[in-house]
Short mmCIF file of C-alpha atoms and ligand atoms in Angstrom, two decimals:
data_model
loop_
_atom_site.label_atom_id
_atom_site.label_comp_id
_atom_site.label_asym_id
_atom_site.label_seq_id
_atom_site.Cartn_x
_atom_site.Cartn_y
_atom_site.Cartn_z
CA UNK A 263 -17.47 1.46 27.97
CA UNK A 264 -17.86 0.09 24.58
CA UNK A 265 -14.99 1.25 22.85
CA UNK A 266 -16.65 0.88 19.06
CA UNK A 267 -19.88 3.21 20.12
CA UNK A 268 -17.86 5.67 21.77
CA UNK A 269 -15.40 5.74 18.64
CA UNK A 270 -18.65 6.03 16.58
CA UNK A 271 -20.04 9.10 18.52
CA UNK A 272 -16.75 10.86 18.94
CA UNK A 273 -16.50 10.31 15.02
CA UNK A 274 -19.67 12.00 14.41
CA UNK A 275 -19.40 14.52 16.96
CA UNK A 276 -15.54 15.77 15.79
CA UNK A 277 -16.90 15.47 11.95
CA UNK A 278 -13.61 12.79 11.66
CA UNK A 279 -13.15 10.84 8.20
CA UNK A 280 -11.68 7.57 9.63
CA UNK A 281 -10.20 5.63 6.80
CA UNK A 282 -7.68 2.15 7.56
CA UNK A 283 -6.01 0.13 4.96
CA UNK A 284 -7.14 -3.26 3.93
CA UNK A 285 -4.32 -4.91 5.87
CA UNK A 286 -5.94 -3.58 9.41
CA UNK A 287 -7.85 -5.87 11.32
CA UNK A 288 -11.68 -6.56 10.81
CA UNK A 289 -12.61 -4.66 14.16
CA UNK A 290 -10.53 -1.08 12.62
CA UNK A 291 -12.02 -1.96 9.05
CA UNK A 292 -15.97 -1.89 10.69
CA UNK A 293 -15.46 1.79 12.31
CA UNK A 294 -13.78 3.32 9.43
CA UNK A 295 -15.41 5.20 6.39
CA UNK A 296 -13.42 3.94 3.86
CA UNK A 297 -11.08 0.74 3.78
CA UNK A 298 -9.45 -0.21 0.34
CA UNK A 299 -5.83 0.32 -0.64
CA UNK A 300 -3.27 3.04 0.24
CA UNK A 301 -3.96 5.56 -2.76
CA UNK A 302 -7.69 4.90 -2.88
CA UNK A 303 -8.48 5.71 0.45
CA UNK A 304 -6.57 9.14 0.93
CA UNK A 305 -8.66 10.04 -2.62
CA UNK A 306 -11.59 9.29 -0.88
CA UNK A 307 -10.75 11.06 1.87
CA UNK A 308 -10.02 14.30 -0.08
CA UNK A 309 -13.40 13.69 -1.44
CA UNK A 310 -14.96 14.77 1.92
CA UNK A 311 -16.07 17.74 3.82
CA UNK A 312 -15.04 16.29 6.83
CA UNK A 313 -11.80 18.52 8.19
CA UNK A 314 -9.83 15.88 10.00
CA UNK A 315 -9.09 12.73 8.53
CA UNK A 316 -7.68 9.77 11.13
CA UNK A 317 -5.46 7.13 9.43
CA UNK A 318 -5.71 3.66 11.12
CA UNK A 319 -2.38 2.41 8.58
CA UNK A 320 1.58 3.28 8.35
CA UNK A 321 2.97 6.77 7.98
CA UNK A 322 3.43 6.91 4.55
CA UNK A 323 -0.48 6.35 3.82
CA UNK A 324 -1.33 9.33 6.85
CA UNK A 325 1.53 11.43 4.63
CA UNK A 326 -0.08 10.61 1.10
CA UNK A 327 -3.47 11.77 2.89
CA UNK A 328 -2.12 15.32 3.90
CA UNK A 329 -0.54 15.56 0.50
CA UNK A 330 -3.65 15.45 -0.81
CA UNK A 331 -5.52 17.34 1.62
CA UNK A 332 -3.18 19.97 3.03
CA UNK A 333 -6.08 22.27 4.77
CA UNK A 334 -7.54 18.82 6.45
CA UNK A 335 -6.07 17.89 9.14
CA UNK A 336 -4.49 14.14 9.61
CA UNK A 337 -3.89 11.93 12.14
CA UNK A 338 -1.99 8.63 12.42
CA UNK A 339 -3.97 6.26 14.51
CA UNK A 340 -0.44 5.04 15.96
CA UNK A 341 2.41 7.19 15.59
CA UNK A 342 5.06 3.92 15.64
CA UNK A 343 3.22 2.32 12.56
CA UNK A 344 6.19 2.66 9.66
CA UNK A 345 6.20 0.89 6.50
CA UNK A 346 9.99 0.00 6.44
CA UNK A 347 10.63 -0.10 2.81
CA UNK A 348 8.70 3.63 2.87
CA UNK A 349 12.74 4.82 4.59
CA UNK A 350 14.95 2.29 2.94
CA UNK A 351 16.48 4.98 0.99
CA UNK A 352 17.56 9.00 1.42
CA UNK A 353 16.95 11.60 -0.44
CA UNK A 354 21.10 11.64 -0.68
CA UNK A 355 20.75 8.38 -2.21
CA UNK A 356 18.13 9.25 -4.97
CA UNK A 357 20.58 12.37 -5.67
CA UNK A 358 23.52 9.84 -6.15
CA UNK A 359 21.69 7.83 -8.31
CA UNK A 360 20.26 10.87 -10.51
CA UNK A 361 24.01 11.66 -10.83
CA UNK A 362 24.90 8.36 -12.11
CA UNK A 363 22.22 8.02 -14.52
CA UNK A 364 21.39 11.49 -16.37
CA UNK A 365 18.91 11.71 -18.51
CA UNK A 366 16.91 9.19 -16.21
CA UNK A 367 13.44 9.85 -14.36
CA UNK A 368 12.93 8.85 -11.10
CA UNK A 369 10.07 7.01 -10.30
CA UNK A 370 8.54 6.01 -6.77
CA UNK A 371 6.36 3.52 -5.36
CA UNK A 372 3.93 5.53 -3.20
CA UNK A 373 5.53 3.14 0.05
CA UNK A 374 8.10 6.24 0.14
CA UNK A 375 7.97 8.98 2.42
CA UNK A 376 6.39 12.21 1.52
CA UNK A 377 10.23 13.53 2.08
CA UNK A 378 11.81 11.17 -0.68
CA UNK A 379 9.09 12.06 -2.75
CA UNK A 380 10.27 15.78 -3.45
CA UNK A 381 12.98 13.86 -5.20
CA UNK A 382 11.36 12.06 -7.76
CA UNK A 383 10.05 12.99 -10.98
CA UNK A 384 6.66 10.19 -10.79
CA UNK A 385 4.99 7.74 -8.47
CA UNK A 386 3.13 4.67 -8.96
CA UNK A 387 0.89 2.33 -7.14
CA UNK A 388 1.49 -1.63 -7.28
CA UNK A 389 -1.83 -1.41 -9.45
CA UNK A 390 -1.16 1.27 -11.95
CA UNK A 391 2.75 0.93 -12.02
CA UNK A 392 2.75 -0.98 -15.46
CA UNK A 393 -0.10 1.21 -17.26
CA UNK A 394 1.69 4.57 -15.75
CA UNK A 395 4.89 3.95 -16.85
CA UNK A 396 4.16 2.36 -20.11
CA UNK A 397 2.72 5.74 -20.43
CA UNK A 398 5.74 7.58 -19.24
CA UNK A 399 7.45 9.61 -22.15
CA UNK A 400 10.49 8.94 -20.37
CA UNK A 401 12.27 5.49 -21.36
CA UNK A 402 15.09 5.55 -18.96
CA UNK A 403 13.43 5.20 -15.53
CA UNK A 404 15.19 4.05 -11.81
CA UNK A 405 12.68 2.83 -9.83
CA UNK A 406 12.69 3.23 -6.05
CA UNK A 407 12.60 1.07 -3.75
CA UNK A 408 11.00 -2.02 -4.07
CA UNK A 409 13.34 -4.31 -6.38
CA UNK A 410 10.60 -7.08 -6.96
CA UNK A 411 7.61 -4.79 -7.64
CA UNK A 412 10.44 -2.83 -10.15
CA UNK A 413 11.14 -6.21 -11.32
CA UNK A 414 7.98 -6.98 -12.32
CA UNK A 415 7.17 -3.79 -13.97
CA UNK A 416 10.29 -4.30 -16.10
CA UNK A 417 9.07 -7.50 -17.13
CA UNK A 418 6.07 -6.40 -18.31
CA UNK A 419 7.65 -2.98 -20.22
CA UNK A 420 10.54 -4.43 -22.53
CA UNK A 421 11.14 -1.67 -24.41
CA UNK A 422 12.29 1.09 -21.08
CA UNK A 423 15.38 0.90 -19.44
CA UNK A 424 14.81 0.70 -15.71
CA UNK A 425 17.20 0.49 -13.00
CA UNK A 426 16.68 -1.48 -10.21
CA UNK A 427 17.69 -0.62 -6.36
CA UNK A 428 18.02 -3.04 -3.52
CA UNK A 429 14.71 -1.73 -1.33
CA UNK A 430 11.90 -4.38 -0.78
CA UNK A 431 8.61 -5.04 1.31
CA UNK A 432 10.40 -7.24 4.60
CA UNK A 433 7.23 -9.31 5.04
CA UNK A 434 6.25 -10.17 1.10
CA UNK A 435 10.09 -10.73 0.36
CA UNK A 436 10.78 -12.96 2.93
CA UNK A 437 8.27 -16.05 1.20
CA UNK A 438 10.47 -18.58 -0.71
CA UNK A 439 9.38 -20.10 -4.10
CA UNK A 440 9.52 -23.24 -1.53
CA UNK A 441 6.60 -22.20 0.30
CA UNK A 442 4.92 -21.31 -3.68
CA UNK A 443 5.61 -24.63 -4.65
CA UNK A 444 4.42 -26.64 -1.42
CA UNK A 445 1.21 -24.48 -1.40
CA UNK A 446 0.14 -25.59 -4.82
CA UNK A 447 0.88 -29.20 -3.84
CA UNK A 448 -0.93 -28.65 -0.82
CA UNK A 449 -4.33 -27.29 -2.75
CA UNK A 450 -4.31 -28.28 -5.90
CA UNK A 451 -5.93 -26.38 -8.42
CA UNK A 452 -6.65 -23.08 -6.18
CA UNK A 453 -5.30 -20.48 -8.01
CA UNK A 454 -2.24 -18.47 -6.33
CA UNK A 455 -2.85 -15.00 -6.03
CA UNK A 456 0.09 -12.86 -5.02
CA UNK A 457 1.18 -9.32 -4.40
CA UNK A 458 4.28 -7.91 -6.69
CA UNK A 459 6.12 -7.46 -3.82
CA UNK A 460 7.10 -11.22 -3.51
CA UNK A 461 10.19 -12.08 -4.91
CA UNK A 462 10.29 -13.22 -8.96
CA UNK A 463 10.78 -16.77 -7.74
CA UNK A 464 7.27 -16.58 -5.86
CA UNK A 465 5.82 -14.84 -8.74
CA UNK A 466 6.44 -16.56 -11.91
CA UNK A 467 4.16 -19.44 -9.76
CA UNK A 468 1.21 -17.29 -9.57
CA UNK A 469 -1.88 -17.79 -11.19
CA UNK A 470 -2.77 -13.81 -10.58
CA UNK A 471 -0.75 -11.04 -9.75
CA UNK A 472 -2.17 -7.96 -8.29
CA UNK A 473 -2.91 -5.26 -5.34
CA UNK A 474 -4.39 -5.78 -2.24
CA UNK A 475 -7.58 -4.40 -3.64
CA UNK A 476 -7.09 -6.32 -7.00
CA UNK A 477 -6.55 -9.57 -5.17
CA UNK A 478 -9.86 -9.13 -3.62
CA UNK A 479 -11.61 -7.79 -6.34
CA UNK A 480 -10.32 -11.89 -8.19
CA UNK A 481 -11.15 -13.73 -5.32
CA UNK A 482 -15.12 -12.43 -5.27
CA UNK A 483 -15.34 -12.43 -9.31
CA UNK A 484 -13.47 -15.62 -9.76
CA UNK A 485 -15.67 -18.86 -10.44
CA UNK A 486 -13.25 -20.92 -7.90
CA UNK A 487 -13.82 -21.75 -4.20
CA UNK A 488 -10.61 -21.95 -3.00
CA UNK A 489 -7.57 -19.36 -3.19
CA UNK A 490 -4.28 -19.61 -2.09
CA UNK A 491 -3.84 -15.76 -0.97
CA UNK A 492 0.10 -14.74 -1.55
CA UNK A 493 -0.45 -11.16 0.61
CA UNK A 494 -0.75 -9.51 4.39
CA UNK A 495 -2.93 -11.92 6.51
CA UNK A 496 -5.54 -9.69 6.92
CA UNK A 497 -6.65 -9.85 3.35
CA UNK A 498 -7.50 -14.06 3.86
CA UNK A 499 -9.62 -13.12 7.28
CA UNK A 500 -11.14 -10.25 5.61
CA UNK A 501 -12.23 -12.35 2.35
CA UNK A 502 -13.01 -15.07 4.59
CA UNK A 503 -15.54 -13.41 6.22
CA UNK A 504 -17.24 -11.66 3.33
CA UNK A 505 -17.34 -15.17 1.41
CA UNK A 506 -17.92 -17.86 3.61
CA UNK A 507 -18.89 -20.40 0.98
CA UNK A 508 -15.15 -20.32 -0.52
CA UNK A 509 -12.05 -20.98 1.49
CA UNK A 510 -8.71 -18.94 1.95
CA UNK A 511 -5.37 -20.52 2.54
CA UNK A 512 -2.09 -18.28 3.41
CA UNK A 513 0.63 -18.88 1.36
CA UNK A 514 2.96 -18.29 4.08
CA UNK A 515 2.15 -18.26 7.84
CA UNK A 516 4.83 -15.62 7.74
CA UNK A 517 2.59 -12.96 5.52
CA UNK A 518 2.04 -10.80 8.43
CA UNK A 519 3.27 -6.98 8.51
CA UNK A 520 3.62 -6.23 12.49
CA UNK A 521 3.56 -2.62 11.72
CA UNK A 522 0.11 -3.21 9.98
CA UNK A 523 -0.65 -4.47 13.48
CA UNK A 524 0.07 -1.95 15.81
CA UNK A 525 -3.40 -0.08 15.32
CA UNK A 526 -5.98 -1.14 18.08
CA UNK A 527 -9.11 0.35 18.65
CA UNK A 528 -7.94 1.85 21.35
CA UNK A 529 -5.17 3.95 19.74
CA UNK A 530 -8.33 5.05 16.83
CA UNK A 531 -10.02 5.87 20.44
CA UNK A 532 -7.11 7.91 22.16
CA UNK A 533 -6.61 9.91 18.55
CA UNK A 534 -10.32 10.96 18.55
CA UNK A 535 -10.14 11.81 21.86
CA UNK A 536 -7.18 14.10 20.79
CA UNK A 537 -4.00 11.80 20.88
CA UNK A 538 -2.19 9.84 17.92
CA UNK A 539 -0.06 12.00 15.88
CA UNK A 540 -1.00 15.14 13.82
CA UNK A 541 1.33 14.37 10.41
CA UNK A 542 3.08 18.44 9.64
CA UNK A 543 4.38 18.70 6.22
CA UNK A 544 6.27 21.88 5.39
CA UNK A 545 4.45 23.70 2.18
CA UNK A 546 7.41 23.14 -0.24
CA UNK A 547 7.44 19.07 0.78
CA UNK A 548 3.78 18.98 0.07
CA UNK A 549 4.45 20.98 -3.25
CA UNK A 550 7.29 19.00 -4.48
CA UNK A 551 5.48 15.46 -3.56
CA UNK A 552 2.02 16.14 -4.91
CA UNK A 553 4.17 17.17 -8.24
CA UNK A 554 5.49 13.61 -8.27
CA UNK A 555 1.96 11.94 -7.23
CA UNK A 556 0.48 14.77 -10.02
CA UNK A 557 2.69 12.81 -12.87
CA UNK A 558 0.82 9.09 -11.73
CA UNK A 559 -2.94 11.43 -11.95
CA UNK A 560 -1.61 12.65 -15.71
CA UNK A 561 -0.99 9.19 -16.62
CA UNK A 562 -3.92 7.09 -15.14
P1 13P B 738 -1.46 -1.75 -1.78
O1 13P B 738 -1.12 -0.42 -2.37
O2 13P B 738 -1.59 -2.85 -2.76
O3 13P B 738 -2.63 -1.61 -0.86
O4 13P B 738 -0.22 -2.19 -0.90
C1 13P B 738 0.21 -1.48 0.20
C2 13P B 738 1.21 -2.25 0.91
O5 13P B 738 1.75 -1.82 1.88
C3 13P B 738 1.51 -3.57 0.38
O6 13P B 738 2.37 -4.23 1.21
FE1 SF4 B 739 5.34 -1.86 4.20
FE2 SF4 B 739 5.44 -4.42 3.58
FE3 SF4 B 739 4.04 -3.66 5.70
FE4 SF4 B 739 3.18 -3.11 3.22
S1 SF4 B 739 3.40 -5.13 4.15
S2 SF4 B 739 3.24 -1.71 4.96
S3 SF4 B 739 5.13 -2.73 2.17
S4 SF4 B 739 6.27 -3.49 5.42
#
């Protein structure tokens, strides 16, 4: 059996939207409809007639999706694909933190769980965090979870008060300003381009700073031949192979997300061919969260 024809026909037959996140590997990326980052592709998907949309990515991305289409159906390619910052904090904890700070909005990365979502007042993308809450009437913002993307936005908005948590991205927060520095040495003069979910240390070394799709959107516009890519593996190989006269170097070896990973065509096959894992949101969880992702539309 060829396992890409048959996921082609079943596709076609079962009128399925397939749609996998740019950090999926380049065999997932050729069968789906739409590849691009998290937010993008469940718009896209909404966009549709298509009644069932399969999500080759982590649960929060399949959740996002039925938020914004809650009469489609949606699948999760791989039920055990989590984004681990997406949990790193309860609802509980955004209620203690509300009580500590009144008067303050809570704002969410969109890596958060359609659950801790009903909890917050706004949600941003790594790309339109800054213009979103620069927007934001509200000065006094916490921002949940990821410290280093909230660090960043906070650099870039002086005049609102935001409150950090401890929550980060494992796999971006584990590169050291070491490996920043050593890279440059290593290939001089390719620019650094690097997702806000590094640490500060990795950042303030960058020559760009941006989201998966942003990153990729520099490397093809940018004059240079050679790019030192500070993000999930997957967006070298894929860049690699759409421009094969320029040249992609990791910044870390370590830049891989294994829950990124755990989506083979074989699990898109077994989901088409009615496995992988239906995502059921309650109504008033997909009321409250679209509210919050609602706020981010308002803004953008
Ligand atoms: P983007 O929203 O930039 O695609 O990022 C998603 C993600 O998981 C980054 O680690
Ligand atoms: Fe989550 Fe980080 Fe993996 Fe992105 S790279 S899905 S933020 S663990």
């Amino acid at each position: 059996m060829n396992i890409k024809n048959e996921i082609l026909r079943l596709k076609r037959e079962k009128d399925v939207c397939i749609i996998a996140h740019s950090y999926q590997t380049g065999d997932i990326l050729e069968i789906a409809d739409f590849t691009g980052d998290s937010y993008a592709l469940s718009v896209k998907a909404a966009q549709t007639k298509s009644k069932t949309i399969l999500m080759c990515g982590v649960r929060f991305m399949a959740e996002t999706a039925k938020i914004l289409s809650p009469d489609k159906r949606v699948i999760i390619a791989n039920a055990d694909a989590g984004c681990p910052m997406a949990e790193q904090l309860t609802k509980e904890d955004v209620e203690t933190l509300k009580a500590k700070y009144p008067g303050y909005a809570v704002a969410c990365y969109i890596n958060t769980s359609a659950s801790l979502k009903t909890v917050c007042d706004i949600c941003v993308t790594s790309s339109s965090a800054v213009k979103i809450l620069g927007n934001y009437e509200n000065d006094n913002i916490i921002f949940i979870p990821d410290r280093n993307l909230g660090s960043y936005i906070k650099e870039k908005l002086p005049d609102k008060n935001i409150i950090l948590v401890n929550g980060c991205c494992p796999v971006h927060a584990a590169v050291t300003e070491d490996e920043a520095v050593a890279a440059k040495k290593a290939y001089p003069g390719c620019p650094l381009l690097v997702h806000p979910e590094c640490v500060p240390d990795v950042l303030r070394h960058a020559d760009f700073i941006g989201s998966t799709s942003e990153i990729m959107n520099y490397a093809v516009n940018s004059d240079s031949d050679a790019f030192i890519i500070g993000t999930e593996l997957a967006i070298s190989q894929h860049l690699q192979k759409a421009l094969p006269e320029k040249k992609f170097y990791m910044l870390s070896e370590r830049l891989v997300c294994p829950d990124m990973k755990l989506t083979a065509l074989k699990n898109v096959y077994d989901a088409l061919d009615g496995g992988g894992l239906e995502i059921v949101l309650d109504a008033e969880t997909i009321t409250k969260a679209a509210k919050c992702i609602n706020e981010m539309i308002r803004l953008g």
